[in-house]
Coordinates of C-alpha atoms in Angstrom, one line a residue:
X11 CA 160.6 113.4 157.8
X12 CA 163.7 111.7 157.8
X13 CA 164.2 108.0 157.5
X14 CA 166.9 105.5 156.4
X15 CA 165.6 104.3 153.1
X16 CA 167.9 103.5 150.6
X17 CA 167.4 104.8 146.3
X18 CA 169.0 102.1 144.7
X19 CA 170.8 103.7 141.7
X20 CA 172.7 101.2 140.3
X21 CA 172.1 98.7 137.6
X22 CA 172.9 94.8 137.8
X23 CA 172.4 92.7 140.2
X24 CA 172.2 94.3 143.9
X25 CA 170.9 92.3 147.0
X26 CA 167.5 93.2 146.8
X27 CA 165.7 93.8 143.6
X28 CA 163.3 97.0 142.1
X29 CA 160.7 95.2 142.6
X30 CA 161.4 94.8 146.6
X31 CA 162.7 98.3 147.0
X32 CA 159.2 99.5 145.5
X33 CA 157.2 97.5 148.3
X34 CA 159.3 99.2 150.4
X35 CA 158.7 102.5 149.6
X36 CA 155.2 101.6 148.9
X37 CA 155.4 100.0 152.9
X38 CA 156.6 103.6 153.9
X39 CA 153.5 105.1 151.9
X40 CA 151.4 102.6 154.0
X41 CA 152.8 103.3 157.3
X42 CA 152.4 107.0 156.7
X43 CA 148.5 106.8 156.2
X44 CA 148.0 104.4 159.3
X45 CA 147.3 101.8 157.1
X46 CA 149.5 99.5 159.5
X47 CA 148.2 95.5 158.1
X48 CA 149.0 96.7 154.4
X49 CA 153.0 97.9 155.7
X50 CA 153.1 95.5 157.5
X51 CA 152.4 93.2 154.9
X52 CA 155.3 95.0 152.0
X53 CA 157.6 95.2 154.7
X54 CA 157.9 91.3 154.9
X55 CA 157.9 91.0 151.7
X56 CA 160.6 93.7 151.4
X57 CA 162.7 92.0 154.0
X58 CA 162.4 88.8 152.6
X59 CA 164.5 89.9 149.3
X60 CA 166.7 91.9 151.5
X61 CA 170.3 90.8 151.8
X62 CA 171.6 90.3 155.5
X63 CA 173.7 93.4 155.7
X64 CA 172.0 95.4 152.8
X65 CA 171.1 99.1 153.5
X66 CA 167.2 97.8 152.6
X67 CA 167.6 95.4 155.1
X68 CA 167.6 98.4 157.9
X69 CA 165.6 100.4 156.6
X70 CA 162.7 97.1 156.6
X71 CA 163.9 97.2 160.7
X72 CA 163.0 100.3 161.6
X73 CA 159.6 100.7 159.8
X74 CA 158.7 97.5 161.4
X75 CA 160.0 98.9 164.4
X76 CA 158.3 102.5 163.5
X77 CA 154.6 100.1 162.7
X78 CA 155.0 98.3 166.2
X79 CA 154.9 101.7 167.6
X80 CA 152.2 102.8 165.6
X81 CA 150.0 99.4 166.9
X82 CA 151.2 100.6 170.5
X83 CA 149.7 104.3 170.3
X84 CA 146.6 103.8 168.1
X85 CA 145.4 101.5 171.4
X86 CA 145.3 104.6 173.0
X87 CA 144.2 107.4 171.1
X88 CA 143.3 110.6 173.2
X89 CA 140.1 111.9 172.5
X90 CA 140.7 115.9 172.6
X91 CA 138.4 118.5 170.7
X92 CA 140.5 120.2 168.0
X93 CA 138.3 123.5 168.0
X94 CA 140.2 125.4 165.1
X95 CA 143.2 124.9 163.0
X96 CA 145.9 127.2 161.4
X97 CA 147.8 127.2 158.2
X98 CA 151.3 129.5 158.9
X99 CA 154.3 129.7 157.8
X100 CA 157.1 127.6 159.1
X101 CA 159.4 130.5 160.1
X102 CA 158.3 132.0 163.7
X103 CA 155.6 130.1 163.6
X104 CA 155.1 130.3 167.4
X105 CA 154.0 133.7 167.0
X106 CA 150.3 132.3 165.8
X107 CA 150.1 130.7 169.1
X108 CA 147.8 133.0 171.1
X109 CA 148.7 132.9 174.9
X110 CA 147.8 134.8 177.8
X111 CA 150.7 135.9 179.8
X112 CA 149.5 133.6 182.1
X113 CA 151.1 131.0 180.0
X114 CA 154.6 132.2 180.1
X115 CA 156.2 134.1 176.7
X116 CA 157.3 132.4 173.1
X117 CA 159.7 135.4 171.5
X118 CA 163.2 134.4 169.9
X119 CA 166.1 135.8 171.1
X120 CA 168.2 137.1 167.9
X121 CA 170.9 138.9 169.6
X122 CA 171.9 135.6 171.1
X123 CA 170.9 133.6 167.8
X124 CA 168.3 131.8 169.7
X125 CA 165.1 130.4 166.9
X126 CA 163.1 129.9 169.8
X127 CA 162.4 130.5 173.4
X128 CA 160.3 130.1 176.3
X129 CA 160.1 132.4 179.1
X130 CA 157.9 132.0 182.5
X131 CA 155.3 134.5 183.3
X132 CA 157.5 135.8 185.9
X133 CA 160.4 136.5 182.9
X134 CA 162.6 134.4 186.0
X135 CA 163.0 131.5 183.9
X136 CA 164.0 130.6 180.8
X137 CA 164.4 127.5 178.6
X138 CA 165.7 126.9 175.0
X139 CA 167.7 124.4 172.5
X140 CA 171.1 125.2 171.8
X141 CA 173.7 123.0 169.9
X142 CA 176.1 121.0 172.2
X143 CA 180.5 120.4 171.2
X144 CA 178.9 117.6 168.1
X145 CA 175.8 119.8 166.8
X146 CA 173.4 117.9 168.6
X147 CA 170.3 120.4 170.0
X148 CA 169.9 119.9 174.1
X149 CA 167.5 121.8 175.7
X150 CA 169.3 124.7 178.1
X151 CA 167.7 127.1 180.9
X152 CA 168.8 129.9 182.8
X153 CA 167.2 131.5 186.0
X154 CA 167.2 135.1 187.0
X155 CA 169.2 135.4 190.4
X156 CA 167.9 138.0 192.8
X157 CA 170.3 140.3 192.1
X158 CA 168.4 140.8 188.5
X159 CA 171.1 138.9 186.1
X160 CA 170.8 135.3 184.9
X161 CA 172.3 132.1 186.1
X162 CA 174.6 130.5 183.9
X163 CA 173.0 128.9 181.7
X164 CA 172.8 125.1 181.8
X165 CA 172.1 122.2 179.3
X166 CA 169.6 119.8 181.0
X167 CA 171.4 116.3 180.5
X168 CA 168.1 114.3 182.0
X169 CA 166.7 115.2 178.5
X170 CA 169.3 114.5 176.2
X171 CA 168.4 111.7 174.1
X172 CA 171.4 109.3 172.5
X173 CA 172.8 112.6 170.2
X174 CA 168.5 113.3 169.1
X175 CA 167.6 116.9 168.9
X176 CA 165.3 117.9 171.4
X177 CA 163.6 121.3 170.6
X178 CA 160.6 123.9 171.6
X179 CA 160.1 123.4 175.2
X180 CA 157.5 124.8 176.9
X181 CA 157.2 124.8 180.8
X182 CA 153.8 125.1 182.7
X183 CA 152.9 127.4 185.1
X184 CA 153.6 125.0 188.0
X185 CA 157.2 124.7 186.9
X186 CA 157.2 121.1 187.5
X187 CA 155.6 119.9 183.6
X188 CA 157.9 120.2 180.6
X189 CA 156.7 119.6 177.2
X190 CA 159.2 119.5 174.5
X191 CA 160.0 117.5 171.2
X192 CA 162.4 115.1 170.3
X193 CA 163.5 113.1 167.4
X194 CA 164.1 110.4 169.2
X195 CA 165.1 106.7 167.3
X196 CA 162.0 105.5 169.8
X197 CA 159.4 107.8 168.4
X198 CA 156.8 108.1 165.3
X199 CA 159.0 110.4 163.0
X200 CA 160.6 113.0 162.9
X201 CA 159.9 115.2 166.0
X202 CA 157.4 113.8 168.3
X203 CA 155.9 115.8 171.1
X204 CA 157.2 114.7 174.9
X205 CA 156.5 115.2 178.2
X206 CA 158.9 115.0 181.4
X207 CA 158.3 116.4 185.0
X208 CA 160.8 118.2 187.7
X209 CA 161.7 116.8 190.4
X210 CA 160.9 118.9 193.2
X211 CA 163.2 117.5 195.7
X212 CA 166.5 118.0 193.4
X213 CA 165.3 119.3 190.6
X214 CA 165.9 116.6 188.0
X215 CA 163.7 115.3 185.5
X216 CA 161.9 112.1 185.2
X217 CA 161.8 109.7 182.4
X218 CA 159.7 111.5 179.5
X219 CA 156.9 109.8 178.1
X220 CA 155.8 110.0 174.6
X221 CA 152.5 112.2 174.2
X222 CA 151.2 109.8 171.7
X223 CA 148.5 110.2 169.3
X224 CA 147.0 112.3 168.0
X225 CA 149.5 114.4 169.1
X226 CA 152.3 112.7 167.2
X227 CA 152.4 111.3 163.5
X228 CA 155.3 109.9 161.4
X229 CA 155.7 113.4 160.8
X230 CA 157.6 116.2 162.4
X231 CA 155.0 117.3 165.8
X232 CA 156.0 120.0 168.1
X233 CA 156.3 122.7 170.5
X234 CA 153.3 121.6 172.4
X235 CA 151.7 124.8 174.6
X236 CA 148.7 124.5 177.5
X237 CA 146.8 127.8 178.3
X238 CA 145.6 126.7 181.7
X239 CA 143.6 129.9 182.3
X240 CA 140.8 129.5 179.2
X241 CA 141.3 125.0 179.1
X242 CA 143.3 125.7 175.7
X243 CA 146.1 123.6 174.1
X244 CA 148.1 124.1 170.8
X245 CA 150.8 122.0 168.9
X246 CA 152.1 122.2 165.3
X247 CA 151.8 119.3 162.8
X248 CA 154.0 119.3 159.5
X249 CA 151.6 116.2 159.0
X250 CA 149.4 117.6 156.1
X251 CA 152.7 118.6 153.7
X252 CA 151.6 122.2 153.1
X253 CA 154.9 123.5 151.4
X254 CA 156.1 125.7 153.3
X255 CA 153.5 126.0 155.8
X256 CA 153.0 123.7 158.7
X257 CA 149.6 123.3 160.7
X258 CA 149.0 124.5 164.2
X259 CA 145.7 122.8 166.3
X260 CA 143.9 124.4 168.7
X261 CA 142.5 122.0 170.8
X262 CA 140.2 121.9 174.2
X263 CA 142.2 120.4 177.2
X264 CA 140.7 117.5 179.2
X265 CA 141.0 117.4 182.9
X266 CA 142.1 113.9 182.6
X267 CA 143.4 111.8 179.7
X268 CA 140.4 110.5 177.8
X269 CA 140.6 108.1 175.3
X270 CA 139.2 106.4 172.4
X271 CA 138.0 102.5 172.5
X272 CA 140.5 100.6 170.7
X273 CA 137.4 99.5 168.1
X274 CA 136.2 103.3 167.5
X275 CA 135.4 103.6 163.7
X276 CA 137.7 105.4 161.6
X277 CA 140.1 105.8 164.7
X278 CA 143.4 106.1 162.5
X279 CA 141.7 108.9 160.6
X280 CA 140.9 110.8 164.1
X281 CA 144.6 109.6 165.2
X282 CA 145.9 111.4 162.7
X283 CA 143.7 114.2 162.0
X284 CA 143.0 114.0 158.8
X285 CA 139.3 115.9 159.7
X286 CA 139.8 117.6 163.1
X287 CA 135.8 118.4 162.8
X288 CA 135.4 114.2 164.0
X289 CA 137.0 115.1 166.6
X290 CA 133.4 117.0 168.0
X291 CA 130.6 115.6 169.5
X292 CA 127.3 116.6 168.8
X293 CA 126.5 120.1 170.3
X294 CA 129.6 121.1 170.5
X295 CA 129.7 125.0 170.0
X296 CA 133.6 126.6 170.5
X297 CA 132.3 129.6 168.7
X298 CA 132.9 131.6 172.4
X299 CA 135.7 130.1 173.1
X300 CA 137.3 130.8 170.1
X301 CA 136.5 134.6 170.6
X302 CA 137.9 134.0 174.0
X303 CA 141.2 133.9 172.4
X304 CA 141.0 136.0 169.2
X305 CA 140.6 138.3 172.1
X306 CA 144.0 137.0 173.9
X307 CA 146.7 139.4 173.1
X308 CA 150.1 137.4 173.9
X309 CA 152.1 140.6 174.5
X310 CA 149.7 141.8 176.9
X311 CA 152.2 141.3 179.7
X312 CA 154.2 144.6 179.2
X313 CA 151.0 146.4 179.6
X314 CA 149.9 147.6 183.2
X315 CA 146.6 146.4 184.1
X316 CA 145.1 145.1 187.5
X317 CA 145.0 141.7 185.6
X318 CA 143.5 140.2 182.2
X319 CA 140.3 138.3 181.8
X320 CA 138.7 136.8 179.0
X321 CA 135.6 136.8 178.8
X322 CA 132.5 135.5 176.5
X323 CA 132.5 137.2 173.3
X324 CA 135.5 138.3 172.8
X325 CA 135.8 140.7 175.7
X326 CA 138.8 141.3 177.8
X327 CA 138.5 142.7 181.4
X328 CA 141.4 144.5 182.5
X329 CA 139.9 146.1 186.0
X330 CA 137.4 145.5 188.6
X331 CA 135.3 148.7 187.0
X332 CA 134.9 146.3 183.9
X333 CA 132.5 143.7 186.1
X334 CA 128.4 143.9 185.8
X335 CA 128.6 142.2 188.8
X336 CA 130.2 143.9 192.6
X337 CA 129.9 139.9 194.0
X338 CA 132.2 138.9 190.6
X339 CA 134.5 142.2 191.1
X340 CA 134.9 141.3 194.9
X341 CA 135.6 137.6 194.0
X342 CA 138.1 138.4 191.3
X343 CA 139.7 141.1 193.9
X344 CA 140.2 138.1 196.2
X345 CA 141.1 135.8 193.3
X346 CA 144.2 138.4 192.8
X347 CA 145.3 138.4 196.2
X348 CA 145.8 134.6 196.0
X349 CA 147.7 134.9 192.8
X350 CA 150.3 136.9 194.1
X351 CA 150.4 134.6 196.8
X352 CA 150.7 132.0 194.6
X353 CA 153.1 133.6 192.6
X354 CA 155.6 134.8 195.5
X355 CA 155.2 130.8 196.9
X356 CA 156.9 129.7 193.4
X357 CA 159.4 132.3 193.3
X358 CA 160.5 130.9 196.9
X359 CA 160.7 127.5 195.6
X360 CA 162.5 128.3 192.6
X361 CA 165.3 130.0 195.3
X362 CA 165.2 126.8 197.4
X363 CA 165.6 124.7 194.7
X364 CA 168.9 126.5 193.8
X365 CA 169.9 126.2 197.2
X366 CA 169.5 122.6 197.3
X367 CA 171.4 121.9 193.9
X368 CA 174.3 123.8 195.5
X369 CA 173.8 122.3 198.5
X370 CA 171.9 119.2 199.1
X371 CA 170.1 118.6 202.7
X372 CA 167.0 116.4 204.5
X373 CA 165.6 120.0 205.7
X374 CA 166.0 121.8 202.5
X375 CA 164.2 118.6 200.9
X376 CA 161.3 118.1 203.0
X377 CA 160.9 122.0 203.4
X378 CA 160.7 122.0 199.4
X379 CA 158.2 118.7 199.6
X380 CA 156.2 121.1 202.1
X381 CA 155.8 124.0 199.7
X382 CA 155.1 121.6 196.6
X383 CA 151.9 120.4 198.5
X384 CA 151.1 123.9 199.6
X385 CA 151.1 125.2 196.3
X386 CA 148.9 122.3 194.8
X387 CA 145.9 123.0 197.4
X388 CA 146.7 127.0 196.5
X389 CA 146.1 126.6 192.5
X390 CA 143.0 124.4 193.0
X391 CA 142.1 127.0 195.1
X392 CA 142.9 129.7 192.5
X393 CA 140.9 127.5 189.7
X394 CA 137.8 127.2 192.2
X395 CA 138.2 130.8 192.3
X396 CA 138.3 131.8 189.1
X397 CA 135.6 129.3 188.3
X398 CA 133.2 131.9 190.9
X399 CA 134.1 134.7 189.1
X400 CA 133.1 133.5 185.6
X401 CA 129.6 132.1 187.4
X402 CA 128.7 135.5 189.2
X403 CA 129.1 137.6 186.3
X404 CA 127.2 135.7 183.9
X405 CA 124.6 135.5 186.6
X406 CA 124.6 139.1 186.1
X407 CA 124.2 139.5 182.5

């Protein structure tokens, strides 16, 4: 994590003393276990020592303003179920992140000298950092035109944050929700975990919100991934200082934001995860879940198959022979026909919003508008469906 406090290596008399630089650093140390009254508390101290225009002096400013932010988020703590967690390396780490294709594709691109990069389901879109003319990382995304090459490719400027990097972006299904991380002078510290959404009318994004807690830490929080199809989230924490490894959660998704009642005991401990098993609530049982994705092979995409389905226990159906059930192999039959209807509705949307980027216009916008709430009804349609799938077979069984 990087912050602006100053190591005072001189001797004599400087504008604030030993004794106030080590209640600063001891503030810091306070700040980064949530204990928020205590660095609070040093940092006043601290600042009171401080010279006017003393390199102490700034550093005391932005932990204060770093604990204000820190007050903000802990009133609204979202309550998610971390069902596993996972020590890696920090090199490729993305690669322990078990998605179905579903999900779109994390690979690197080393030809191009890309770390990391994200790549729809379709492979039609893709979205990445790269450096700008002063070094600064902006996200960038390229789209396949029809005749099979790629658009230029394109820094997104909505995103770009006052010369912060902004890194590991990772787009939904939907094509309309962009999560991403930033080490943005507004956040936590370090990298903190954002989310924006498209525009579906031009194509812009809208102001990003931080994800919060316990997404976010004063430490370094990103690349934030949602596998819609089994309810399944993962991000990666450098919060626990593991050397060289960094931490990835695997947590359960809510339908809606839930969270914790500002007065919930221990909150900063669940805020910052310091035991992810508090996170449960009695009864809780992931252990099917988890074999859900053990089971999800993230490459399975290059394979040919009528489609991929997880199932309890660690099973994968890959064709409508694999069911127990004819009702569940005739649902899932009609659950891929709407799919690829879904699928060939995005691609169309994808062209139109090119078109009206080139070429702005009323009809292009409300045609676009028209598509956007046709494909809303079309994946609660497809979740309903799958839904009946995963109910008639286990009738079955």
């Amino acid at each position: 994590m990087k912050r602006a406090a100053a190591i005072i290596l001189m001797t004599g008399c400087v504008s604030m003393g030993l004794h106030g630089q080590t209640q600063l650093d001891n503030a810091w140390k306070a700040y980064e276990e949530y204990d928020l009254g205590e660095a609070r508390s040093l940092v006043q101290k601290a600042r009171a020592k401080a010279g006017k225009k003393s390199a102490e002096l700034a550093d005391a400013e932005e932990l204060t303003r770093r604990i204000n932010t820190a007050d903000n988020f802990l009133e609204r703590v979202e309550h998610i179920k971390i069902i596993d967690s996972i020590a890696v390396p920090k090199g490729e780490f993305f690669k322990a992140y078990r998605l179905p294709a579903s999900a779109g594709r994390l690979s690197a691109d080393e030809d191009n000298g890309i770390d990391y990069l994200f790549t729809s389901e379709g492979g039609d879109y893709r979205i990445w950092a790269a450096p700008d003319t002063l070094g600064n990382l902006v996200l960038t995304e390229s789209s396949r035109l029809t005749d099979g090459s790629w658009s230029e490719a394109e820094a997104i400027e909505d995103l770009a944050d006052d010369g912060a990097d902004v890194a590991f972006p990772f787009m939904m299904p939907d094509g309309v929700t962009l999560y991403y991380a930033s080490k943005s002078d507004e956040g936590l510290g370090g990298y903190d975990i954002m989310v924006a959404s498209r525009d579906v009318d031009d194509g812009s994004f809208l102001q990003p919100q931080n994800m919060g807690m316990p997404y976010n830490s004063p430490y370094d929080d990103y690349l934030l991934a949602v596998d819609e199809l089994n309810g399944v989230g993962w991000f990666a924490s450098d919060r626990n200082r593991l050397g060289d490894n960094i931490t990835i959660y695997v947590f359960q998704v809510n339908d809606m934001r839930r969270n914790y009642p500002a007065d919930t005991e221990n909150l900063e401990s669940l805020a910052l995860l310091r035991d992810w098993r508090l996170t449960h609530e009695e009864g809780d049982d992931f252990t099917e879940l988890l074999d859900v994705i053990a089971a999800i092979n993230p490459d399975a995409a290059t394979k040919s198959h009528d489609f991929r389905l997880p199932m309890d226990g660690g099973v994968v159906y890959t064709s409508y022979s694999d069911f127990r059930s004819s009702s569940a192999s005739a649902l899932m039959e009609k659950y891929v026909e709407r799919k690829k209807e879904y699928d060939a509705l995005r691609e169309e949307m994808t062209d139109l919003r090119r078109q009206y980027h080139r070429n702005p216009s009323q009809s292009l916008r409300e045609n676009l508008r028209q598509k956007e709430q046709e494909s809303n009804r079309l994946r609660e349609s497809l979740r309903r469906s799958l839904s009946d799938v995963y109910r008639a077979e286990r009738q079955q069984q």
